[in-house]
DNA sequence: TCCTTTTATGCAATTAGTTGCATCTTTATA
DNA sequence: TATAAAGATGCAACTAATTGCATAAAAGGA
C-alpha cells in the first residue's frame, strides 16, 4: 500500500491542501497511483496522527482549506520506504479474460468491442503523455530530478504504445480468423 | 469484476473441481486474473446459485471433491459479457512512486533495491512464458483457439520484456546520476 | 489400527479502494 | 440581500481481494 508514500512525495515536491493534492494526482503521480479525494483526506489524517506531516489553516481561502507539509519524521519514513523492494503488482486485465473466453466459445463472441474501446483510450492517454513530454522535457537541459521524472513518463509512453500495438494485432488476428463477420 | 467469467471460461475449456481450477489458474488464466482457492470456492457457490454452473460429487476421489460444469445459461452469460467493453484497469505501481520519491528526496535513497528485485522477477516470468511458447505454440499449425491463446501469451511476453528494458534503463540512469554511489 | 499427511473445501477478519452522499464556507449572481 | 454555485472537507456503505485459520475425507506409513 503506497498511498501514504505517494502523498509524502507529492507534499515534499510542494506543500498544499488535500484538494490540491487530488488535482495534482490527476496529472502526475496519479498516473501510477490513482486516488480519490476521499481516500486522500482520510490518509492525510493518518499521516498527521503519525507525526509525518503537519497542517495549518490557510486564511483567506475558500472552505476550511488546510495546507499540509512534510515533517522530518515523514521524510525519514519516505527514505526508509524507498529503499524497500516488493514484487511487481499482480496484473488483472479483463480483456485478456475476454480473449480467452472468445477462444473457448468459438470466435464471433464480440471481443472486438472491448479492443476498439481500449484502443481509443490508449491512444488518448498516449497523446496526453506526448503532450507532457513535449511541454516539460523537450529542448533543454534536465536536472537530475527531471531526468528521473522523464524516465517515469517514458515508462507510461512505452506502456501505452505497447497496448496500442497489442490491440491492433489482436483486431487483425480476429479479422483474419472470422472474415465473414466484418 | 471478472472472476466469475474467468471461472466460466476455464470450466468451459475443461470441467473440473475448485482445487483443479485453483491449480490451473496458477499457470494460464491466472497470469491475467490471479485468484486464491478461497476466492474460487466462494465464487463457484455464487455461480451455482445463479444457475450458471452445476456440480456433481466426484466418487472415488479424496475429500469432498465436486466437479463443476458450465450450464447453457452460464455460456449465455459469458457470451453477453465478452461483448461488453470497459476501461483499461487503473495501474498502480509502487516502484514508479519510489522513483518519483527518489527524485524528490535527491538521489541516493536506494530505489535500486526495488529495481533489481523486479528485474529478477520479470526475467523469471519471461523465462516461464518463453517455456510455454516453446512447448505449446512452436513448430506446428495452430487452431483458431490456439492462435488466440498464443496472442494472449505474446502480450505477456511483450509486457515482461518491456519491464525488463525499463528496469535496465532506470538502473543505468541512476548509475550515471550518482557515480559515487557504486 | 492409529496417526500423520495430503487433498479438498470453506469460514472469518481485515484491508484497500470505490461510490454516493453530507456539510460547511466563500464567491458570484439575480 | 437572499440564493445559488463552486470550492473544500469528510462520513458511511459497499465491494473485491488478501490472509489466516478450520474442517473433512481419504491415503499412506508405523
Short mmCIF file of C-alpha atoms (C1' of nucleotides) in Angstrom, two decimals:
data_model
loop_
_atom_site.label_atom_id
_atom_site.label_comp_id
_atom_site.label_asym_id
_atom_site.label_seq_id
_atom_site.Cartn_x
_atom_site.Cartn_y
_atom_site.Cartn_z
CA UNK A 1 0.00 0.00 0.00
CA UNK A 2 1.78 3.11 -1.21
CA UNK A 3 -0.79 5.87 -0.95
CA UNK A 4 0.77 7.41 2.17
CA UNK A 5 4.17 7.48 0.49
CA UNK A 6 2.77 8.87 -2.72
CA UNK A 7 1.25 11.69 -0.65
CA UNK A 8 4.51 12.32 1.21
CA UNK A 9 6.33 12.50 -2.12
CA UNK A 10 3.84 14.93 -3.60
CA UNK A 11 3.84 17.12 -0.48
CA UNK A 12 7.63 17.09 -0.45
CA UNK A 13 7.63 18.38 -4.01
CA UNK A 14 5.19 21.11 -2.99
CA UNK A 15 3.18 21.56 0.24
CA UNK A 16 -0.51 22.05 -0.43
CA UNK A 17 -4.07 21.15 0.60
CA UNK A 18 -5.93 17.88 0.18
CA UNK A 19 -7.91 19.25 -2.73
CA UNK A 20 -4.75 20.45 -4.46
CA UNK A 21 -3.24 17.01 -3.95
CA UNK A 22 -6.28 15.39 -5.51
CA UNK A 23 -5.93 17.67 -8.52
CA UNK A 24 -2.20 17.11 -8.87
CA UNK A 25 -2.71 13.36 -8.58
CA UNK A 26 -4.84 13.61 -11.69
CA UNK A 27 -1.88 14.65 -13.76
CA UNK A 28 1.35 13.30 -12.25
CA UNK A 29 1.77 10.67 -9.56
CA UNK A 30 -1.84 9.72 -10.04
CA UNK A 31 -0.98 8.15 -13.39
CA UNK A 32 0.82 5.43 -11.43
CA UNK A 33 -1.14 5.58 -8.18
CA UNK A 34 -4.68 6.90 -8.68
CA UNK A 35 -6.57 8.10 -5.62
CA UNK A 36 -9.85 9.89 -4.98
CA UNK A 37 -10.13 12.95 -2.77
CA UNK A 38 -11.96 10.83 -0.17
CA UNK A 39 -9.02 8.49 0.10
CA UNK A 40 -6.58 11.38 0.23
CA UNK A 41 -8.33 13.20 3.07
CA UNK A 42 -8.55 10.06 5.16
CA UNK A 43 -4.90 9.25 4.55
CA UNK A 44 -3.78 12.82 5.35
CA UNK A 45 -5.49 12.43 8.73
CA UNK A 46 -3.46 9.30 9.40
CA UNK A 47 -0.22 10.92 8.26
CA UNK A 48 -0.79 13.82 10.64
CA UNK A 49 -1.66 11.48 13.51
CA UNK A 50 1.60 9.62 12.83
CA UNK A 51 3.55 12.87 13.02
CA UNK A 52 4.74 12.66 9.41
CA UNK A 53 3.04 15.83 8.22
CA UNK A 54 1.52 18.88 9.85
CA UNK A 55 -1.26 21.10 8.61
CA UNK A 56 -2.00 24.77 9.08
CA UNK A 57 -5.28 26.52 8.33
CA UNK A 58 -4.99 28.65 5.24
CA UNK A 59 -6.52 32.06 5.85
CA UNK A 60 -8.26 33.88 3.04
CA UNK A 61 -9.10 30.68 1.17
CA UNK A 62 -12.39 29.00 0.46
CA UNK A 63 -13.97 26.47 2.74
CA UNK A 64 -11.81 25.16 5.59
CA UNK A 65 -8.71 24.83 3.49
CA UNK A 66 -5.68 23.39 5.26
CA UNK A 67 -2.12 23.34 3.97
CA UNK A 68 -0.07 20.21 4.61
CA UNK A 69 3.71 19.96 4.74
CA UNK A 70 6.07 17.07 5.40
CA UNK A 71 7.86 16.88 8.78
CA UNK A 72 11.39 15.46 9.21
CA UNK A 73 9.91 12.20 10.55
CA UNK A 74 7.87 11.94 7.36
CA UNK A 75 10.91 12.45 5.19
CA UNK A 76 12.74 9.76 7.17
CA UNK A 77 9.85 7.38 6.67
CA UNK A 78 9.81 8.08 2.96
CA UNK A 79 13.56 7.39 2.70
CA UNK A 80 13.11 4.12 4.57
CA UNK A 81 10.29 3.06 2.26
CA UNK A 82 12.09 3.99 -0.97
CA UNK A 83 14.87 1.53 -0.16
CA UNK A 84 12.38 -1.34 0.26
CA UNK A 85 11.69 -3.83 -2.52
CA UNK A 86 8.49 -5.62 -3.31
CA UNK A 87 7.00 -7.80 -6.00
CA UNK A 88 5.56 -6.33 -9.17
CA UNK A 89 1.83 -5.68 -8.74
CA UNK A 90 -0.29 -8.63 -9.88
CA UNK A 91 -1.90 -7.75 -13.16
CA UNK A 92 -5.64 -8.16 -13.66
CA UNK A 93 -6.93 -7.47 -17.11
CA UNK A 94 -10.50 -8.37 -18.02
CA UNK A 95 -9.75 -8.00 -21.73
CA UNK A 96 -7.32 -10.92 -21.62
CA UNK A 97 -10.01 -12.99 -19.96
CA UNK A 98 -12.40 -11.93 -22.72
CA UNK A 99 -9.93 -13.02 -25.39
CA UNK A 100 -9.55 -16.39 -23.77
CA UNK A 101 -13.33 -16.65 -23.41
CA UNK A 102 -13.69 -15.85 -27.11
CA UNK A 103 -11.26 -18.68 -27.84
CA UNK A 104 -13.30 -21.07 -25.67
CA UNK A 105 -16.68 -20.01 -27.07
CA UNK A 106 -15.52 -20.05 -30.68
CA UNK A 107 -14.86 -16.80 -32.46
CA UNK A 108 -17.61 -14.30 -33.12
CA UNK A 109 -18.39 -13.55 -29.48
CA UNK A 110 -17.65 -9.86 -29.87
CA UNK A 111 -14.42 -9.13 -28.02
CA UNK A 112 -13.71 -6.53 -30.71
CA UNK A 113 -15.90 -4.09 -28.80
CA UNK A 114 -13.52 -4.07 -25.88
CA UNK A 115 -10.44 -4.00 -28.13
CA UNK A 116 -11.71 -0.96 -30.01
CA UNK A 117 -12.75 0.81 -26.83
CA UNK A 118 -9.36 0.29 -25.28
CA UNK A 119 -7.52 1.21 -28.42
CA UNK A 120 -9.25 4.60 -28.26
CA UNK A 121 -8.41 5.02 -24.56
CA UNK A 122 -4.76 4.10 -25.01
CA UNK A 123 -4.41 6.47 -27.94
CA UNK A 124 -5.87 9.30 -25.86
CA UNK A 125 -3.59 8.52 -22.96
CA UNK A 126 -0.55 8.31 -25.25
CA UNK A 127 -1.40 11.71 -26.74
CA UNK A 128 -1.60 13.13 -23.22
CA UNK A 129 1.80 11.70 -22.30
CA UNK A 130 3.29 13.00 -25.56
CA UNK A 131 1.98 16.48 -24.75
CA UNK A 132 3.65 16.37 -21.36
CA UNK A 133 6.86 15.12 -22.95
CA UNK A 134 6.80 17.95 -25.44
CA UNK A 135 5.96 20.62 -22.90
CA UNK A 136 8.14 19.61 -19.94
CA UNK A 137 11.02 17.50 -21.17
CA UNK A 138 11.98 18.62 -24.65
CA UNK A 139 14.59 21.03 -25.94
CA UNK A 140 16.60 21.86 -22.82
CA UNK A 141 18.95 20.50 -20.21
CA UNK A 142 17.22 18.47 -17.48
CA UNK A 143 18.18 18.37 -13.81
CA UNK A 144 18.72 15.01 -12.12
CA UNK A 145 15.20 15.09 -10.64
CA UNK A 146 13.74 15.97 -14.01
CA UNK A 147 15.60 13.14 -15.69
CA UNK A 148 14.00 10.73 -13.24
CA UNK A 149 10.57 12.21 -13.83
CA UNK A 150 11.13 11.89 -17.55
CA UNK A 151 12.12 8.28 -17.07
CA UNK A 152 8.79 7.62 -15.35
CA UNK A 153 6.95 9.32 -18.17
CA UNK A 154 8.82 7.18 -20.67
CA UNK A 155 7.52 4.10 -18.90
CA UNK A 156 4.00 5.42 -19.45
CA UNK A 157 4.74 6.16 -23.10
CA UNK A 158 6.17 2.69 -23.69
CA UNK A 159 3.26 1.02 -21.92
CA UNK A 160 0.63 2.87 -23.92
CA UNK A 161 2.42 2.17 -27.19
CA UNK A 162 2.64 -1.49 -26.31
CA UNK A 163 -1.07 -1.63 -25.51
CA UNK A 164 -1.90 0.05 -28.80
CA UNK A 165 0.27 -2.41 -30.73
CA UNK A 166 -1.41 -5.28 -28.94
CA UNK A 167 -4.96 -4.13 -29.63
CA UNK A 168 -4.15 -3.61 -33.29
CA UNK A 169 -2.54 -7.01 -33.55
CA UNK A 170 -5.49 -8.68 -31.82
CA UNK A 171 -8.00 -6.96 -34.10
CA UNK A 172 -6.01 -8.03 -37.16
CA UNK A 173 -5.94 -11.61 -35.95
CA UNK A 174 -9.68 -11.67 -35.27
CA UNK A 175 -10.28 -10.17 -38.72
CA UNK A 176 -8.23 -12.98 -40.25
CA UNK A 177 -9.97 -15.68 -38.22
CA UNK A 178 -13.52 -14.60 -38.97
CA UNK A 179 -13.54 -12.96 -42.38
CA UNK A 180 -17.31 -13.37 -42.67
CA UNK A 181 -18.02 -11.24 -39.59
CA UNK A 182 -16.88 -7.91 -40.95
CA UNK B 1 -15.01 -7.78 -11.64
CA UNK B 2 -14.22 -10.67 -13.94
CA UNK B 3 -13.54 -13.58 -11.64
CA UNK B 4 -16.90 -15.27 -12.32
CA UNK B 5 -16.30 -15.01 -16.07
CA UNK B 6 -12.74 -16.22 -15.78
CA UNK B 7 -14.11 -19.27 -13.96
CA UNK B 8 -16.79 -19.84 -16.58
CA UNK B 9 -14.14 -19.66 -19.29
CA UNK B 10 -11.86 -22.11 -17.55
CA UNK B 11 -14.71 -24.54 -16.82
CA UNK B 12 -15.85 -24.30 -20.41
CA UNK B 13 -12.39 -25.30 -21.56
CA UNK B 14 -12.49 -28.24 -19.16
CA UNK B 15 -14.97 -29.08 -16.35
CA UNK B 16 -13.22 -29.72 -13.05
CA UNK B 17 -13.22 -29.12 -9.29
CA UNK B 18 -12.44 -25.95 -7.38
CA UNK B 19 -9.00 -27.20 -6.43
CA UNK B 20 -8.21 -28.07 -10.05
CA UNK B 21 -9.33 -24.60 -11.06
CA UNK B 22 -7.05 -23.05 -8.47
CA UNK B 23 -4.15 -25.05 -9.86
CA UNK B 24 -4.94 -24.23 -13.46
CA UNK B 25 -5.27 -20.56 -12.59
CA UNK B 26 -1.68 -20.70 -11.46
CA UNK B 27 -0.50 -21.37 -14.98
CA UNK B 28 -2.97 -19.98 -17.51
CA UNK B 29 -5.81 -17.53 -16.93
CA UNK B 30 -4.35 -16.76 -13.54
CA UNK B 31 -1.49 -14.87 -15.22
CA UNK B 32 -4.06 -12.23 -16.14
CA UNK B 33 -6.57 -12.73 -13.35
CA UNK B 34 -4.96 -14.22 -10.23
CA UNK B 35 -7.27 -15.78 -7.64
CA UNK B 36 -6.82 -17.81 -4.48
CA UNK B 37 -8.69 -21.05 -3.81
CA UNK B 38 -10.75 -19.25 -1.17
CA UNK B 39 -12.00 -16.76 -3.71
CA UNK B 40 -12.65 -19.50 -6.22
CA UNK B 41 -14.76 -21.63 -3.88
CA UNK B 42 -16.86 -18.69 -2.82
CA UNK B 43 -17.41 -17.63 -6.41
CA UNK B 44 -18.29 -21.17 -7.52
CA UNK B 45 -21.02 -21.13 -4.88
CA UNK B 46 -22.44 -17.95 -6.38
CA UNK B 47 -22.20 -19.29 -9.92
CA UNK B 48 -24.13 -22.38 -8.92
CA UNK B 49 -26.76 -20.33 -7.08
CA UNK B 50 -27.18 -18.24 -10.23
CA UNK B 51 -27.75 -21.39 -12.29
CA UNK B 52 -24.68 -20.81 -14.45
CA UNK B 53 -22.86 -23.98 -13.43
CA UNK B 54 -23.81 -27.24 -11.78
CA UNK B 55 -21.68 -29.52 -9.64
CA UNK B 56 -21.72 -33.26 -9.09
CA UNK B 57 -19.95 -35.12 -6.31
CA UNK B 58 -16.99 -37.00 -7.65
CA UNK B 59 -16.96 -40.55 -6.29
CA UNK B 60 -13.68 -42.28 -5.60
CA UNK B 61 -11.82 -39.00 -5.04
CA UNK B 62 -10.25 -37.52 -1.97
CA UNK B 63 -12.12 -35.22 0.36
CA UNK B 64 -15.50 -33.97 -0.81
CA UNK B 65 -14.43 -33.29 -4.33
CA UNK B 66 -17.07 -31.82 -6.58
CA UNK B 67 -16.88 -31.45 -10.34
CA UNK B 68 -18.25 -28.25 -11.87
CA UNK B 69 -19.51 -27.79 -15.42
CA UNK B 70 -21.00 -24.82 -17.25
CA UNK B 71 -24.74 -24.80 -17.95
CA UNK B 72 -26.29 -23.20 -21.08
CA UNK B 73 -27.30 -20.15 -19.02
CA UNK B 74 -23.68 -19.76 -17.98
CA UNK B 75 -22.47 -19.92 -21.54
CA UNK B 76 -25.06 -17.29 -22.49
CA UNK B 77 -23.87 -15.04 -19.68
CA UNK B 78 -20.27 -15.46 -20.78
CA UNK B 79 -21.17 -14.52 -24.36
CA UNK B 80 -23.01 -11.45 -23.13
CA UNK B 81 -20.03 -10.37 -21.03
CA UNK B 82 -17.44 -10.93 -23.75
CA UNK B 83 -19.17 -8.39 -25.96
CA UNK B 84 -19.00 -5.71 -23.24
CA UNK B 85 -16.32 -3.06 -23.18
CA UNK B 86 -14.71 -1.42 -20.21
CA UNK B 87 -11.84 0.88 -19.39
CA UNK B 88 -8.31 -0.41 -19.04
CA UNK B 89 -7.59 -1.32 -15.41
CA UNK B 90 -6.05 1.58 -13.49
CA UNK B 91 -2.39 0.87 -12.96
CA UNK B 92 -0.84 1.09 -9.53
CA UNK B 93 2.88 0.61 -9.35
CA UNK B 94 4.74 1.36 -6.14
CA UNK B 95 8.08 1.34 -7.96
CA UNK B 96 7.09 4.38 -10.01
CA UNK B 97 6.17 6.16 -6.78
CA UNK B 98 9.57 5.18 -5.39
CA UNK B 99 11.33 6.62 -8.43
CA UNK B 100 9.45 9.87 -8.06
CA UNK B 101 10.21 9.88 -4.33
CA UNK B 102 13.90 9.35 -5.12
CA UNK B 103 13.72 12.39 -7.42
CA UNK B 104 12.09 14.46 -4.67
CA UNK B 105 14.49 13.33 -1.93
CA UNK B 106 17.58 13.72 -4.07
CA UNK B 107 19.29 10.66 -5.48
CA UNK B 108 20.87 8.07 -3.25
CA UNK B 109 17.69 7.00 -1.49
CA UNK B 110 18.07 3.39 -2.63
CA UNK B 111 15.40 2.72 -5.22
CA UNK B 112 17.92 0.39 -6.89
CA UNK B 113 16.87 -2.34 -4.45
CA UNK B 114 13.40 -2.45 -5.88
CA UNK B 115 14.63 -2.15 -9.47
CA UNK B 116 16.99 -5.10 -9.05
CA UNK B 117 14.37 -7.18 -7.29
CA UNK B 118 11.85 -6.59 -10.02
CA UNK B 119 14.37 -7.14 -12.76
CA UNK B 120 14.91 -10.63 -11.35
CA UNK B 121 11.18 -11.30 -11.10
CA UNK B 122 10.47 -10.13 -14.62
CA UNK B 123 13.30 -12.23 -16.01
CA UNK B 124 11.92 -15.30 -14.24
CA UNK B 125 8.43 -14.62 -15.52
CA UNK B 126 9.72 -14.05 -19.04
CA UNK B 127 11.58 -17.36 -18.94
CA UNK B 128 8.36 -19.08 -17.85
CA UNK B 129 6.39 -17.53 -20.72
CA UNK B 130 9.15 -18.46 -23.18
CA UNK B 131 8.97 -22.06 -21.98
CA UNK B 132 5.24 -22.13 -22.58
CA UNK B 133 5.73 -20.57 -26.00
CA UNK B 134 8.30 -23.19 -26.90
CA UNK B 135 6.27 -26.09 -25.57
CA UNK B 136 2.77 -25.20 -26.72
CA UNK B 137 2.97 -22.84 -29.64
CA UNK B 138 6.06 -23.61 -31.67
CA UNK B 139 6.68 -25.73 -34.73
CA UNK B 140 3.16 -26.69 -35.80
CA UNK B 141 -0.11 -25.41 -37.19
CA UNK B 142 -2.32 -23.71 -34.58
CA UNK B 143 -6.11 -23.86 -34.43
CA UNK B 144 -8.08 -20.62 -34.19
CA UNK B 145 -8.47 -21.03 -30.43
CA UNK B 146 -4.77 -21.72 -30.07
CA UNK B 147 -3.87 -18.66 -32.09
CA UNK B 148 -5.89 -16.56 -29.66
CA UNK B 149 -4.23 -18.18 -26.68
CA UNK B 150 -0.86 -17.54 -28.26
CA UNK B 151 -1.83 -13.92 -28.77
CA UNK B 152 -2.53 -13.60 -25.05
CA UNK B 153 0.81 -15.18 -24.24
CA UNK B 154 2.51 -12.74 -26.58
CA UNK B 155 1.03 -9.90 -24.59
CA UNK B 156 2.66 -11.38 -21.50
CA UNK B 157 5.96 -11.77 -23.32
CA UNK B 158 5.90 -8.18 -24.57
CA UNK B 159 4.97 -6.84 -21.14
CA UNK B 160 7.76 -8.68 -19.35
CA UNK B 161 10.30 -7.62 -21.96
CA UNK B 162 9.18 -4.02 -21.61
CA UNK B 163 9.51 -4.17 -17.83
CA UNK B 164 12.99 -5.62 -18.13
CA UNK B 165 14.02 -2.90 -20.56
CA UNK B 166 12.67 -0.27 -18.21
CA UNK B 167 14.46 -1.58 -15.12
CA UNK B 168 17.73 -1.75 -17.01
CA UNK B 169 17.29 1.75 -18.33
CA UNK B 170 16.41 3.09 -14.88
CA UNK B 171 19.44 1.42 -13.29
CA UNK B 172 21.70 2.85 -15.99
CA UNK B 173 20.32 6.33 -15.41
CA UNK B 174 20.77 6.10 -11.65
CA UNK B 175 24.31 4.87 -12.21
CA UNK B 176 25.00 7.89 -14.37
CA UNK B 177 23.41 10.32 -11.90
CA UNK B 178 25.24 9.07 -8.82
CA UNK B 179 28.62 7.74 -9.93
CA UNK B 180 29.94 7.95 -6.36
CA UNK B 181 27.33 5.51 -5.04
CA UNK B 182 28.50 2.41 -6.82
"C1'" DT C 1 -5.21 -49.85 13.81
"C1'" DC C 2 -3.86 -45.41 14.90
"C1'" DC C 3 -1.78 -41.37 13.35
"C1'" DT C 4 0.09 -38.27 10.12
"C1'" DT C 5 -0.01 -36.26 5.61
"C1'" DT C 6 -2.24 -34.87 1.51
"C1'" DT C 7 -6.17 -33.36 -0.93
"C1'" DA C 8 -10.22 -30.65 -0.91
"C1'" DT C 9 -13.41 -27.35 0.83
"C1'" DG C 10 -14.66 -23.48 3.31
"C1'" DC C 11 -15.27 -19.53 7.11
"C1'" DA C 12 -13.92 -15.10 9.18
"C1'" DA C 13 -11.37 -10.90 9.75
"C1'" DT C 14 -9.03 -7.42 7.64
"C1'" DT C 15 -7.52 -4.15 4.09
"C1'" DA C 16 -7.80 -1.07 0.19
"C1'" DG C 17 -10.43 1.06 -2.93
"C1'" DT C 18 -14.99 2.80 -4.92
"C1'" DT C 19 -19.28 5.21 -4.81
"C1'" DG C 20 -22.66 8.07 -3.10
"C1'" DC C 21 -23.84 11.50 -0.17
"C1'" DA C 22 -23.42 15.33 3.58
"C1'" DT C 23 -21.65 19.59 5.29
"C1'" DC C 24 -19.50 23.95 5.61
"C1'" DT C 25 -17.52 28.17 3.60
"C1'" DT C 26 -16.74 31.58 0.30
"C1'" DT C 27 -17.79 33.80 -4.11
"C1'" DA C 28 -20.75 35.11 -7.71
"C1'" DT C 29 -25.34 36.49 -9.27
"C1'" DA C 30 -30.17 37.71 -9.59
"C1'" DT D 1 -29.52 40.61 0.36
"C1'" DA D 2 -31.14 36.23 -0.50
"C1'" DT D 3 -29.76 32.48 -3.12
"C1'" DA D 4 -27.29 29.70 -5.93
"C1'" DA D 5 -22.87 27.88 -7.38
"C1'" DA D 6 -18.26 26.40 -6.62
"C1'" DG D 7 -14.56 25.01 -3.52
"C1'" DA D 8 -13.11 22.12 0.23
"C1'" DT D 9 -13.55 18.55 3.60
"C1'" DG D 10 -15.35 14.43 5.22
"C1'" DC D 11 -18.59 10.22 6.59
"C1'" DA D 12 -20.67 5.73 5.54
"C1'" DA D 13 -21.78 1.72 2.93
"C1'" DC D 14 -20.19 -1.40 -0.13
"C1'" DT D 15 -17.05 -4.44 -2.93
"C1'" DA D 16 -13.05 -7.18 -4.10
"C1'" DA D 17 -9.14 -9.22 -2.64
"C1'" DT D 18 -5.79 -10.96 0.95
"C1'" DT D 19 -4.54 -13.60 4.96
"C1'" DG D 20 -5.01 -16.77 8.42
"C1'" DC D 21 -7.32 -20.44 10.14
"C1'" DA D 22 -10.72 -24.57 10.42
"C1'" DT D 23 -12.73 -28.80 8.91
"C1'" DA D 24 -13.44 -33.06 6.40
"C1'" DA D 25 -12.18 -37.25 3.94
"C1'" DA D 26 -9.06 -40.37 2.03
"C1'" DA D 27 -4.17 -42.36 1.58
"C1'" DG D 28 -0.06 -43.99 3.40
"C1'" DG D 29 3.02 -45.47 6.88
"C1'" DA D 30 4.27 -47.20 11.75
#
